[in-house]
Amino acid sequence: MEQYDSRVDAYIEKAAPFAQPILQHLRQLVHSVSPLLTETMKWGFPFFDYKGSVCQMAAFKEHIGFGFWKQRQLNDPGKLIKEEDGTAGSFGKIISLSDLPADEILIDFIKQAMLLNEAGNKKPAVKKETAPKAPIEMPVDFAGLLGANPKALEFYHNFSPSAKREYLEWIVDAKTDATRLKRIETAVEWISEGKSRHWKYK
């Protein structure tokens, strides 16, 4: 895999003006740590990998999210890592470079994450205590197609939170745009019939 990915260039170019310098800074910072870190796109967002996912960044309309795949396993004496809320990553919503921890702190986190992957620790640590899952933001394309089908929209609003989440997870976990579109179309069709995501198995 190449160290740089042209899809990440395109992603940054399409981001809001306030977001571009932040994304560029994070990208350069990550690559300054090691030439072994490579870029890719997963679920529509830039990821930095080394023997597995290390960290990722995402641009939204009014903020940036930057997070570590195994944030719960990182040594964080300053308690800078926050609980994920769906789009804010590991450090809350970032709207300027000043919202990020110092570069040397981020570099330390990146090195720690690489060592975790080097050790073969492939999965994020499981929380010891039971906690509610972070909410999933409604994808714009799913919301648009759902809104165009009043019957499906009514059924969806009446679904339980867990039933809604099953559909959202299915859609955002799609590996390609084509798969994502197919899942969205299928979801709206099933929802319009009042069916849950796993209706075939019930």
N, CA, C and O of each residue as an XYZ file, in Angstrom:
808
protein
N       0.842     -1.198      0.000
C       0.000      0.000      0.000
C       0.880      1.251      0.000
O       1.896      1.310      0.693
N       0.476      2.238     -0.781
C       1.255      3.461     -0.886
C       1.125      4.322      0.371
O       0.119      4.288      1.080
N       2.185      5.096      0.615
C       2.153      5.963      1.790
C       1.072      7.034      1.654
O       0.397      7.371      2.627
N       0.913      7.563      0.443
C      -0.105      8.588      0.201
C      -1.165      8.038     -0.750
O      -0.879      7.216     -1.621
N      -2.385      8.510     -0.563
C      -3.519      8.055     -1.369
C      -4.175      9.285     -1.995
O      -4.550     10.219     -1.285
N      -4.313      9.289     -3.308
C      -4.892     10.446     -3.995
C      -6.336     10.718     -3.579
O      -6.830     11.836     -3.720
N      -7.002      9.692     -3.069
C      -8.383      9.887     -2.607
C      -8.434     10.790     -1.373
O      -9.421     11.488     -1.141
N      -7.360     10.765     -0.591
C      -7.294     11.642      0.577
C      -7.101     13.088      0.122
O      -7.665     14.010      0.712
N      -6.302     13.281     -0.931
C      -6.157     14.625     -1.507
C      -7.521     15.158     -1.930
O      -7.873     16.298     -1.625
N      -8.283     14.328     -2.634
C      -9.602     14.738     -3.113
C     -10.543     15.030     -1.944
O     -11.331     15.975     -1.987
N     -10.449     14.208     -0.906
C     -11.302     14.403      0.271
C     -11.025     15.767      0.919
O     -11.955     16.495      1.270
N      -9.758     16.099      1.071
C      -9.385     17.371      1.698
C      -9.828     18.554      0.835
O     -10.293     19.570      1.352
N      -9.680     18.410     -0.482
C     -10.070     19.492     -1.388
C     -11.566     19.775     -1.330
O     -11.992     20.910     -1.541
N     -12.359     18.753     -1.045
C     -13.812     18.917     -0.988
C     -14.294     19.403      0.389
O     -15.454     19.785      0.538
N     -13.418     19.389      1.380
C     -13.799     19.796      2.735
C     -14.026     21.304      2.799
O     -13.569     22.046      1.929
N     -14.725     21.744      3.823
C     -14.986     23.176      4.021
C     -13.665     23.928      4.189
O     -12.695     23.351      4.681
N     -13.607     25.196      3.792
C     -12.357     25.967      3.876
C     -11.704     25.944      5.257
O     -10.481     25.849      5.358
N     -12.509     26.031      6.327
C     -11.928     26.038      7.677
C     -11.256     24.701      7.988
O     -10.309     24.635      8.772
N     -11.766     23.632      7.356
C     -11.298     22.283      7.683
C     -10.000     21.911      6.977
O      -9.217     21.122      7.504
N      -9.764     22.463      5.805
C      -8.628     22.030      4.992
C      -7.274     22.175      5.684
O      -6.498     21.220      5.667
N      -6.947     23.328      6.295
C      -5.632     23.405      6.954
C      -5.492     22.457      8.139
O      -4.390     21.995      8.431
N      -6.586     22.164      8.821
C      -6.537     21.229      9.949
C      -6.262     19.812      9.437
O      -5.428     19.094      9.988
N      -6.967     19.426      8.387
C      -6.764     18.101      7.809
C      -5.341     17.952      7.261
O      -4.702     16.915      7.442
N      -4.861     18.990      6.596
C      -3.502     18.943      6.058
C      -2.468     18.819      7.183
O      -1.496     18.072      7.070
N      -2.695     19.560      8.266
C      -1.767     19.502      9.396
C      -1.736     18.092      9.993
O      -0.665     17.545     10.254
N      -2.911     17.515     10.203
C      -2.982     16.174     10.782
C      -2.324     15.153      9.863
O      -1.612     14.262     10.324
N      -2.563     15.287      8.578
C      -1.984     14.358      7.605
C      -0.454     14.420      7.652
O       0.216     13.388      7.698
N       0.084     15.628      7.639
C       1.541     15.797      7.676
C       2.128     15.295      8.993
O       3.203     14.696      9.026
N       1.394     15.556     10.078
C       1.873     15.123     11.385
C       1.964     13.599     11.465
O       2.955     13.050     11.946
N       0.928     12.931     10.993
C       0.922     11.466     11.026
C       2.106     10.914     10.234
O       2.818     10.032     10.712
N       2.311     11.429      9.037
C       3.394     10.908      8.197
C       4.778     11.265      8.738
O       5.765     10.603      8.416
N       4.846     12.311      9.558
C       6.145     12.673     10.145
C       6.611     11.644     11.169
O       7.796     11.566     11.491
N       5.667     10.858     11.674
C       6.002      9.872     12.703
C       6.748      8.688     12.106
O       7.735      8.218     12.673
N       6.272      8.204     10.952
C       6.904      7.029     10.345
C       6.510      6.896      8.881
O       5.349      7.106      8.532
N       7.459      6.551      8.027
C       7.141      6.305      6.615
C       6.366      5.005      6.410
O       5.899      4.718      5.308
N       6.234      4.226      7.479
C       5.499      2.962      7.394
C       3.991      3.167      7.476
O       3.222      2.255      7.172
N       3.566      4.359      7.885
C       2.142      4.657      7.953
C       1.612      4.931      6.549
O       2.183      5.730      5.807
N       0.531      4.271      6.196
C      -0.052      4.425      4.864
C      -1.479      4.946      4.962
O      -2.152      4.790      5.980
N      -1.917      5.565      3.878
C      -3.266      6.135      3.842
C      -4.220      5.216      3.086
O      -3.821      4.456      2.203
N      -5.472      5.310      3.455
C      -6.520      4.637      2.703
C      -7.841      5.319      3.027
O      -7.893      6.198      3.886
N      -8.903      4.922      2.347
C     -10.235      5.437      2.649
C     -11.093      4.272      3.130
O     -11.167      3.230      2.479
N     -11.735      4.460      4.271
C     -12.650      3.451      4.798
C     -13.934      4.142      5.214
O     -13.906      5.152      5.918
N     -15.057      3.597      4.777
C     -16.368      4.171      5.112
C     -16.453      5.651      4.730
O     -17.175      6.428      5.355
N     -15.704      6.021      3.697
C     -15.766      7.390      3.207
C     -14.850      8.377      3.899
O     -14.898      9.571      3.605
N     -14.005      7.898      4.825
C     -13.132      8.787      5.585
C     -11.664      8.363      5.455
O     -11.384      7.182      5.248
N     -10.721      9.314      5.574
C      -9.301      8.967      5.518
C      -8.847      8.230      6.784
O      -9.114      8.664      7.904
N      -8.162      7.119      6.576
C      -7.584      6.337      7.661
C      -6.079      6.240      7.456
O      -5.597      6.264      6.324
N      -5.343      6.131      8.549
C      -3.899      5.919      8.509
C      -3.621      4.558      9.144
O      -3.986      4.304     10.292
N      -2.972      3.695      8.378
C      -2.800      2.310      8.796
C      -1.335      1.924      8.986
O      -0.441      2.434      8.310
N      -1.123      1.021      9.913
C       0.151      0.319     10.055
C      -0.185     -1.007     10.721
O      -0.431     -1.062     11.926
N      -0.195     -2.071      9.930
C      -0.583     -3.396     10.428
C      -1.961     -3.341     11.088
O      -2.212     -3.981     12.109
N      -2.834     -2.562     10.476
C      -4.165     -2.341     11.018
C      -4.416     -0.844     11.147
O      -3.509     -0.038     10.939
N      -5.625     -0.479     11.483
C      -5.971      0.939     11.607
C      -5.266      1.571     12.805
O      -5.241      1.001     13.896
N      -4.696      2.748     12.590
C      -4.038      3.501     13.654
C      -4.900      4.688     14.075
O      -5.264      4.818     15.244
N      -5.220      5.545     13.118
C      -6.057      6.707     13.417
C      -6.812      7.124     12.167
O      -6.529      6.642     11.070
N      -7.773      8.022     12.337
C      -8.596      8.449     11.219
C      -9.046      9.887     11.438
O      -9.046     10.384     12.565
N      -9.426     10.544     10.360
C      -9.932     11.911     10.467
C     -11.160     12.053      9.581
O     -11.330     11.324      8.604
N     -12.008     13.001      9.941
C     -13.243     13.205      9.189
C     -13.640     14.674      9.235
O     -13.498     15.340     10.260
N     -14.139     15.163      8.109
C     -14.574     16.560      8.023
C     -16.093     16.608      7.938
O     -16.706     15.890      7.149
N     -16.688     17.460      8.758
C     -18.122     17.685      8.733
C     -18.378     19.154      8.426
O     -17.429     19.909      8.218
N     -19.613     19.566      8.393
C     -19.930     20.944      7.997
C     -19.311     21.973      8.927
O     -18.850     23.021      8.475
N     -19.296     21.684     10.223
C     -18.852     22.702     11.174
C     -17.746     22.229     12.112
O     -17.337     22.971     13.004
N     -17.261     21.016     11.923
C     -16.180     20.555     12.791
C     -15.400     19.420     12.140
O     -15.814     18.848     11.132
N     -14.265     19.115     12.747
C     -13.408     18.004     12.337
C     -13.407     16.963     13.446
O     -13.481     17.297     14.629
N     -13.323     15.712     13.053
C     -13.133     14.644     14.022
C     -11.801     13.960     13.754
O     -11.480     13.660     12.604
N     -11.023     13.711     14.802
C      -9.760     12.974     14.654
C      -9.687     11.975     15.794
O      -9.807     12.344     16.963
N      -9.491     10.718     15.452
C      -9.536      9.722     16.513
C      -8.598      8.556     16.291
O      -8.077      8.351     15.195
N      -8.394      7.793     17.358
C      -7.549      6.616     17.325
C      -8.412      5.371     17.413
O      -9.342      5.300     18.216
N      -8.095      4.391     16.582
C      -8.886      3.170     16.487
C      -8.921      2.417     17.820
O      -9.917      1.776     18.154
N      -7.828      2.500     18.573
C      -7.735      1.791     19.850
C      -7.527      2.786     20.986
O      -6.656      2.600     21.836
N      -8.324      3.832     20.991
C      -8.098      4.913     21.948
C      -8.178      4.457     23.401
O      -7.519      5.038     24.264
N      -8.973      3.431     23.685
C      -9.117      2.984     25.077
C      -7.868      2.280     25.597
O      -7.723      2.067     26.801
N      -6.962      1.918     24.675
C      -5.752      1.208     25.090
C      -4.528      2.126     25.160
O      -3.438      1.678     25.517
N      -4.699      3.385     24.828
C      -3.566      4.308     24.829
C      -3.305      4.857     26.224
O      -4.233      5.104     26.994
N      -2.045      5.042     26.530
C      -1.664      5.673     27.792
C      -1.908      7.174     27.662
O      -1.283      7.845     26.840
N      -2.818      7.690     28.477
C      -3.249      9.088     28.344
C      -3.204      9.776     29.718
O      -4.250     10.045     30.309
N      -1.997     10.059     30.226
C      -1.887     10.640     31.574
C      -2.577     11.991     31.722
O      -3.016     12.353     32.813
N      -2.671     12.740     30.616
C      -3.321     14.052     30.686
C      -4.827     14.001     30.544
O      -5.493     15.036     30.582
N      -5.379     12.788     30.378
C      -6.831     12.594     30.228
C      -7.387     13.466     29.100
O      -8.418     14.121     29.253
N      -6.688     13.459     27.970
C      -7.097     14.276     26.831
C      -8.087     13.555     25.913
O      -8.852     14.188     25.186
N      -8.057     12.235     25.959
C      -8.948     11.460     25.100
C     -10.343     11.427     25.701
O     -10.525     11.117     26.878
N     -11.320     11.754     24.870
C     -12.709     11.813     25.319
C     -13.474     10.618     24.768
O     -13.060      9.975     23.803
N     -14.591     10.345     25.405
C     -15.445      9.268     24.920
C     -16.034      9.681     23.580
O     -16.509     10.805     23.421
N     -16.001      8.754     22.608
C     -16.507      9.064     21.277
C     -18.006      9.347     21.329
O     -18.744      8.715     22.084
N     -18.454     10.335     20.491
C     -19.892     10.613     20.425
C     -20.416     10.444     19.004
O     -21.454     11.003     18.652
N     -19.705      9.679     18.193
C     -20.190      9.403     16.847
C     -19.413     10.126     15.764
O     -19.016      9.502     14.779
N     -19.183     11.439     15.917
C     -18.501     12.186     14.861
C     -17.316     12.988     15.370
O     -16.582     13.573     14.573
N     -17.115     13.028     16.684
C     -16.091     13.913     17.232
C     -14.739     13.245     17.449
O     -13.784     13.913     17.844
N     -14.636     11.945     17.200
C     -13.354     11.284     17.364
C     -12.907     11.233     18.809
O     -13.725     11.113     19.722
N     -11.578     11.326     19.013
C     -11.012     11.145     20.353
C     -10.854     12.430     21.149
O     -10.579     12.384     22.348
N     -11.024     13.580     20.496
C     -10.713     14.845     21.178
C     -11.838     15.879     21.109
O     -11.590     17.077     21.249
N     -13.049     15.427     20.898
C     -14.157     16.357     20.803
C     -14.183     17.029     19.435
O     -13.343     16.747     18.580
N     -15.133     17.902     19.240
C     -15.288     18.573     17.946
C     -14.194     19.628     17.765
O     -14.016     20.507     18.608
N     -13.472     19.525     16.658
C     -12.338     20.404     16.372
C     -12.743     21.414     15.312
O     -13.172     21.036     14.222
N     -12.609     22.699     15.629
C     -12.946     23.732     14.648
C     -11.736     24.591     14.302
O     -11.795     25.414     13.389
N     -10.637     24.401     15.033
C      -9.390     25.107     14.724
C      -8.226     24.271     15.246
O      -8.419     23.361     16.052
N      -7.024     24.584     14.784
C      -5.847     23.829     15.218
C      -5.636     23.904     16.730
O      -5.072     22.990     17.332
N      -6.093     24.996     17.332
C      -5.906     25.169     18.774
C      -6.744     24.182     19.589
O      -6.508     24.008     20.785
N      -7.725     23.536     18.944
C      -8.554     22.553     19.652
C      -7.865     21.194     19.757
O      -8.332     20.312     20.478
N      -6.756     21.027     19.042
C      -6.025     19.763     19.083
C      -5.002     19.755     20.212
O      -4.502     20.814     20.592
N      -4.682     18.587     20.753
C      -3.556     18.500     21.689
C      -2.267     18.911     20.972
O      -2.226     18.961     19.743
N      -1.239     19.197     21.726
C       0.047     19.579     21.143
C       0.566     18.466     20.229
O       0.273     17.289     20.438
N       1.338     18.855     19.217
C       1.848     17.880     18.245
C       2.600     16.741     18.913
O       2.442     15.580     18.535
N       3.430     17.076     19.922
C       4.222     16.017     20.552
C       3.341     14.995     21.269
O       3.704     13.823     21.365
N       2.194     15.431     21.770
C       1.260     14.508     22.425
C       0.615     13.599     21.387
O       0.504     12.391     21.598
N       0.190     14.181     20.263
C      -0.409     13.376     19.201
C       0.604     12.375     18.646
O       0.260     11.226     18.368
N       1.840     12.812     18.489
C       2.891     11.911     17.997
C       3.081     10.723     18.939
O       3.262      9.589     18.496
N       3.036     10.998     20.235
C       3.164      9.915     21.217
C       2.007      8.931     21.091
O       2.215      7.719     21.152
N       0.787      9.444     20.914
C      -0.378      8.565     20.747
C      -0.228      7.708     19.486
O      -0.540      6.517     19.493
N       0.256      8.332     18.400
C       0.428      7.600     17.140
C       1.444      6.474     17.314
O       1.232      5.358     16.840
N       2.539      6.773     17.992
C       3.567      5.750     18.225
C       3.021      4.614     19.084
O       3.297      3.442     18.828
N       2.247      4.971     20.102
C       1.640      3.939     20.948
C       0.723      3.030     20.125
O       0.758      1.807     20.258
N      -0.102      3.655     19.266
C      -1.058      2.894     18.457
C      -0.324      1.960     17.488
O      -0.760      0.833     17.254
N       0.783      2.434     16.935
C       1.570      1.582     16.040
C       2.134      0.378     16.785
O       2.147     -0.735     16.260
N       2.599      0.605     18.009
C       3.149     -0.491     18.810
C       2.077     -1.523     19.155
O       2.354     -2.722     19.196
N       0.864     -1.060     19.402
C      -0.235     -1.980     19.680
C      -0.472     -2.883     18.472
O      -0.641     -4.093     18.617
N      -0.481     -2.284     17.275
C      -0.683     -3.079     16.071
C       0.509     -4.002     15.819
O       0.342     -5.136     15.371
N       1.694     -3.511     16.107
C       2.913     -4.314     15.947
C       2.856     -5.568     16.819
O       3.335     -6.637     16.441
N       2.255     -5.401     17.996
C       2.147     -6.518     18.930
C       1.052     -7.495     18.536
O       0.877     -8.533     19.173
N       0.317     -7.160     17.487
C      -0.720     -8.056     17.011
C      -2.043     -7.900     17.711
O      -2.922     -8.754     17.598
N      -2.188     -6.797     18.444
C      -3.442     -6.543     19.144
C      -4.408     -5.909     18.158
O      -4.413     -4.691     17.979
N      -5.219     -6.727     17.524
C      -6.024     -6.276     16.396
C      -7.348     -5.631     16.762
O      -7.898     -4.860     15.976
N      -7.862     -5.930     17.929
C      -9.196     -5.444     18.263
C      -9.145     -4.367     19.332
O      -8.322     -4.434     20.244
N     -10.045     -3.347     19.222
C     -10.141     -2.358     20.297
C     -10.491     -3.057     21.604
O     -11.218     -4.050     21.611
N      -9.977     -2.540     22.692
C     -10.255     -3.143     23.997
C     -11.742     -3.078     24.313
O     -12.412     -2.085     24.031
N     -12.237     -4.142     24.897
C     -13.637     -4.176     25.302
C     -13.768     -3.447     26.635
O     -12.973     -3.657     27.552
N     -14.765     -2.604     26.729
C     -14.975     -1.877     27.982
C     -15.287     -2.850     29.107
O     -16.026     -3.817     28.923
N     -14.726     -2.588     30.248
C     -15.006     -3.437     31.401
C     -16.430     -3.228     31.894
O     -17.113     -4.173     32.289
N     -16.868     -1.965     31.863
C     -18.226     -1.686     32.307
C     -19.139     -1.545     31.110
O     -18.700     -1.163     30.026
N     -20.400     -1.851     31.304
C     -21.367     -1.718     30.231
C     -21.747     -0.249     30.086
O     -22.086      0.419     31.063
N     -21.685      0.233     28.866
C     -22.020      1.635     28.618
C     -22.822      1.717     27.329
O     -22.667      0.865     26.455
N     -23.672      2.722     27.195
C     -24.456      2.857     25.967
C     -23.549      3.137     24.777
O     -22.537      3.827     24.900
N     -23.920      2.596     23.633
C     -23.136      2.822     22.426
C     -23.272      4.268     21.964
O     -24.305      4.908     22.161
N     -22.213      4.762     21.349
C     -22.259      6.122     20.823
C     -23.305      6.196     19.718
O     -23.411      5.270     18.914
N     -24.073      7.269     19.661
C     -25.089      7.392     18.619
C     -24.449      7.483     17.237
O     -23.323      7.958     17.090
N     -25.181      7.022     16.233
C     -24.719      7.101     14.857
C     -25.487      8.212     14.162
O     -26.718      8.230     14.171
N     -24.757      9.134     13.565
C     -25.396     10.251     12.874
C     -26.101      9.736     11.625
O     -25.552      8.928     10.876
N     -27.338     10.219     11.409
C     -28.106      9.807     10.238
C     -27.394     10.252      8.957
O     -27.197     11.451      8.759
N     -27.002      9.318      8.083
C     -26.354      9.697      6.821
C     -27.292     10.548      5.974
O     -28.492     10.281      5.911
N     -26.753     11.556      5.334
C     -27.562     12.484      4.547
C     -28.280     11.768      3.407
O     -29.456     12.031      3.152
N     -27.575     10.860      2.716
C     -28.198     10.180      1.576
C     -29.336      9.254      2.020
O     -30.342      9.117      1.324
N     -29.166      8.622      3.181
C     -30.232      7.769      3.718
C     -31.429      8.617      4.139
O     -32.575      8.263      3.862
N     -31.161      9.729      4.803
C     -32.230     10.619      5.250
C     -33.026     11.152      4.072
O     -34.248     11.280      4.147
N     -32.325     11.466      2.971
C     -32.998     12.006      1.791
C     -33.952     11.005      1.172
O     -35.089     11.347      0.846
N     -33.494      9.751      1.004
C     -34.341      8.730      0.390
C     -35.478      8.328      1.321
O     -36.586      8.035      0.873
N     -35.196      8.318      2.601
C     -36.224      7.984      3.585
C     -37.298      9.073      3.610
O     -38.491      8.781      3.687
N     -36.855     10.335      3.543
C     -37.789     11.453      3.574
C     -38.684     11.512      2.354
O     -39.766     12.098      2.392
N     -38.221     10.894      1.255
C     -39.014     10.895      0.027
C     -40.078      9.799      0.038
O     -40.885      9.695     -0.886
N     -40.071      8.991      1.082
C     -41.039      7.906      1.196
C     -41.782      8.064      2.532
O     -41.345      7.522      3.547
N     -42.894      8.798      2.539
C     -43.617      9.093      3.791
C     -43.973      7.856      4.610
O     -43.921      7.877      5.840
N     -44.335      6.784      3.917
C     -44.712      5.553      4.624
C     -43.511      4.991      5.369
O     -43.611      4.620      6.539
N     -42.374      4.931      4.682
C     -41.158      4.417      5.315
C     -40.721      5.316      6.463
O     -40.281      4.843      7.510
N     -40.849      6.619      6.246
C     -40.442      7.578      7.275
C     -41.264      7.400      8.546
O     -40.732      7.475      9.654
N     -42.566      7.164      8.378
C     -43.437      6.974      9.548
C     -43.055      5.704     10.308
O     -42.965      5.712     11.536
N     -42.832      4.626      9.578
C     -42.420      3.376     10.220
C     -41.091      3.562     10.963
O     -40.921      3.100     12.091
N     -40.153      4.254     10.296
C     -38.827      4.443     10.889
C     -38.923      5.209     12.204
O     -38.275      4.845     13.184
N     -39.726      6.265     12.228
C     -39.873      7.059     13.444
C     -40.461      6.239     14.590
O     -40.202      6.516     15.761
N     -41.250      5.235     14.240
C     -41.872      4.404     15.274
C     -41.014      3.215     15.692
O     -41.365      2.493     16.625
N     -39.887      3.008     15.006
C     -38.969      1.928     15.386
C     -38.321      2.234     16.740
O     -38.207      3.394     17.136
N     -37.907      1.194     17.431
C     -37.157      1.360     18.675
C     -35.761      1.878     18.337
O     -35.314      1.722     17.201
N     -35.060      2.492     19.294
C     -33.698      2.964     19.041
C     -32.775      1.861     18.518
O     -31.942      2.103     17.645
N     -32.929      0.643     19.060
C     -32.058     -0.450     18.620
C     -32.364     -0.858     17.180
O     -31.453     -1.201     16.426
N     -33.634     -0.822     16.798
C     -34.016     -1.168     15.426
C     -33.481     -0.136     14.441
O     -33.031     -0.482     13.348
N     -33.534      1.141     14.837
C     -32.974      2.200     13.987
C     -31.466      2.014     13.843
O     -30.912      2.147     12.752
N     -30.812      1.703     14.965
C     -29.348      1.559     14.955
C     -28.907      0.412     14.043
O     -27.879      0.516     13.373
N     -29.676     -0.677     14.014
C     -29.311     -1.808     13.169
C     -29.231     -1.400     11.704
O     -28.335     -1.825     10.974
N     -30.183     -0.569     11.287
C     -30.159     -0.082      9.906
C     -28.992      0.886      9.688
O     -28.295      0.795      8.677
N     -28.778      1.808     10.625
C     -27.710      2.797     10.479
C     -26.333      2.121     10.424
O     -25.492      2.487      9.603
N     -26.111      1.145     11.290
C     -24.834      0.432     11.302
C     -24.611     -0.294      9.981
O     -23.506     -0.296      9.440
N     -25.662     -0.905      9.473
C     -25.581     -1.651      8.220
C     -25.162     -0.730      7.071
O     -24.357     -1.104      6.218
N     -25.721      0.471      7.067
C     -25.443      1.424      5.983
C     -24.038      2.016      6.113
O     -23.282      2.026      5.142
N     -23.685      2.502      7.291
C     -22.378      3.171      7.436
C     -21.219      2.183      7.368
O     -20.081      2.595      7.140
N     -21.477      0.890      7.561
C     -20.411     -0.110      7.498
C     -20.140     -0.599      6.074
O     -19.247     -1.419      5.862
N     -20.902     -0.102      5.099
C     -20.686     -0.514      3.709
C     -19.273     -0.136      3.271
O     -18.800      0.963      3.559
N     -18.607     -1.050      2.578
C     -17.216     -0.838      2.181
C     -17.083     -0.001      0.909
O     -16.055      0.644      0.701
N     -18.108     -0.005      0.057
C     -18.045      0.756     -1.191
C     -19.305      1.603     -1.342
O     -20.328      1.338     -0.711
N     -19.211      2.625     -2.191
C     -20.369      3.487     -2.450
C     -21.516      2.700     -3.072
O     -22.683      2.935     -2.761
N     -21.169      1.758     -3.960
C     -22.209      0.961     -4.616
C     -22.953      0.098     -3.605
O     -24.179     -0.008     -3.644
N     -22.201     -0.512     -2.703
C     -22.827     -1.327     -1.652
C     -23.691     -0.458     -0.750
O     -24.795     -0.845     -0.367
N     -23.179      0.716     -0.416
C     -23.920      1.639      0.449
C     -25.257      2.023     -0.186
O     -26.295      1.990      0.476
N     -25.227      2.391     -1.481
C     -26.453      2.784     -2.173
C     -27.448      1.637     -2.208
O     -28.642      1.837     -1.985
N     -26.956      0.430     -2.488
C     -27.835     -0.742     -2.531
C     -28.471     -0.989     -1.171
O     -29.655     -1.312     -1.083
N     -27.679     -0.835     -0.104
C     -28.211     -1.056      1.246
C     -29.252     -0.002      1.609
O     -30.263     -0.310      2.240
N     -29.001      1.242      1.208
C     -29.963      2.307      1.494
C     -31.288      2.033      0.794
O     -32.353      2.159      1.397
N     -31.218      1.656     -0.490
C     -32.444      1.364     -1.245
C     -33.197      0.180     -0.639
O     -34.422      0.210     -0.524
N     -32.461     -0.854     -0.255
C     -33.089     -2.029      0.358
C     -33.698     -1.672      1.706
O     -34.796     -2.117      2.042
N     -32.968     -0.857      2.480
C     -33.458     -0.456      3.801
C     -34.781      0.292      3.684
O     -35.724      0.006      4.421
N     -34.853      1.242      2.769
C     -36.086      2.023      2.611
C     -37.238      1.117      2.178
O     -38.370      1.281      2.632
N     -36.941      0.160      1.297
C     -37.974     -0.783      0.849
C     -38.502     -1.608      2.025
O     -39.712     -1.749      2.202
N     -37.575     -2.153      2.830
C     -37.988     -2.963      3.977
C     -38.725     -2.128      5.016
O     -39.743     -2.553      5.563
N     -38.199     -0.933      5.283
C     -38.822     -0.080      6.310
C     -40.234      0.302      5.898
O     -41.129      0.374      6.739
N     -40.439      0.549      4.601
C     -41.777      0.921      4.123
C     -42.786     -0.199      4.331
O     -43.997      0.024      4.306
N     -42.262     -1.420      4.538
C     -43.121     -2.577      4.819
C     -43.160     -2.884      6.316
O     -43.726     -3.889      6.746
N     -42.542     -1.988      7.100
C     -42.548     -2.167      8.550
C     -41.591     -3.233      9.049
O     -41.721     -3.713     10.175
N     -40.617     -3.608      8.206
C     -39.708     -4.692      8.566
C     -38.461     -4.159      9.262
O     -37.947     -3.096      8.915
N     -37.989     -4.907     10.241
C     -36.736     -4.572     10.911
C     -35.586     -5.055     10.047
O     -35.790     -5.785      9.077
N     -34.385     -4.648     10.402
C     -33.192     -5.011      9.616
C     -33.047     -6.530      9.495
O     -32.688     -7.029      8.429
N     -33.318     -7.266     10.566
C     -33.115     -8.720     10.566
C     -34.450     -9.475     10.527
O     -34.595    -10.534     11.137
N     -35.421     -8.908      9.798
C     -36.750     -9.512      9.769
C     -36.754    -10.951      9.250
O     -37.617    -11.748      9.617
N     -35.781    -11.274      8.393
C     -35.759    -12.633      7.819
C     -35.474    -13.700      8.874
O     -35.813    -14.870      8.697
N     -34.845    -13.278      9.977
C     -34.423    -14.251     10.990
C     -35.350    -14.269     12.202
O     -35.067    -14.930     13.201
N     -36.439    -13.551     12.105
C     -37.356    -13.467     13.257
C     -38.625    -14.261     12.986
O     -39.515    -14.311     13.835
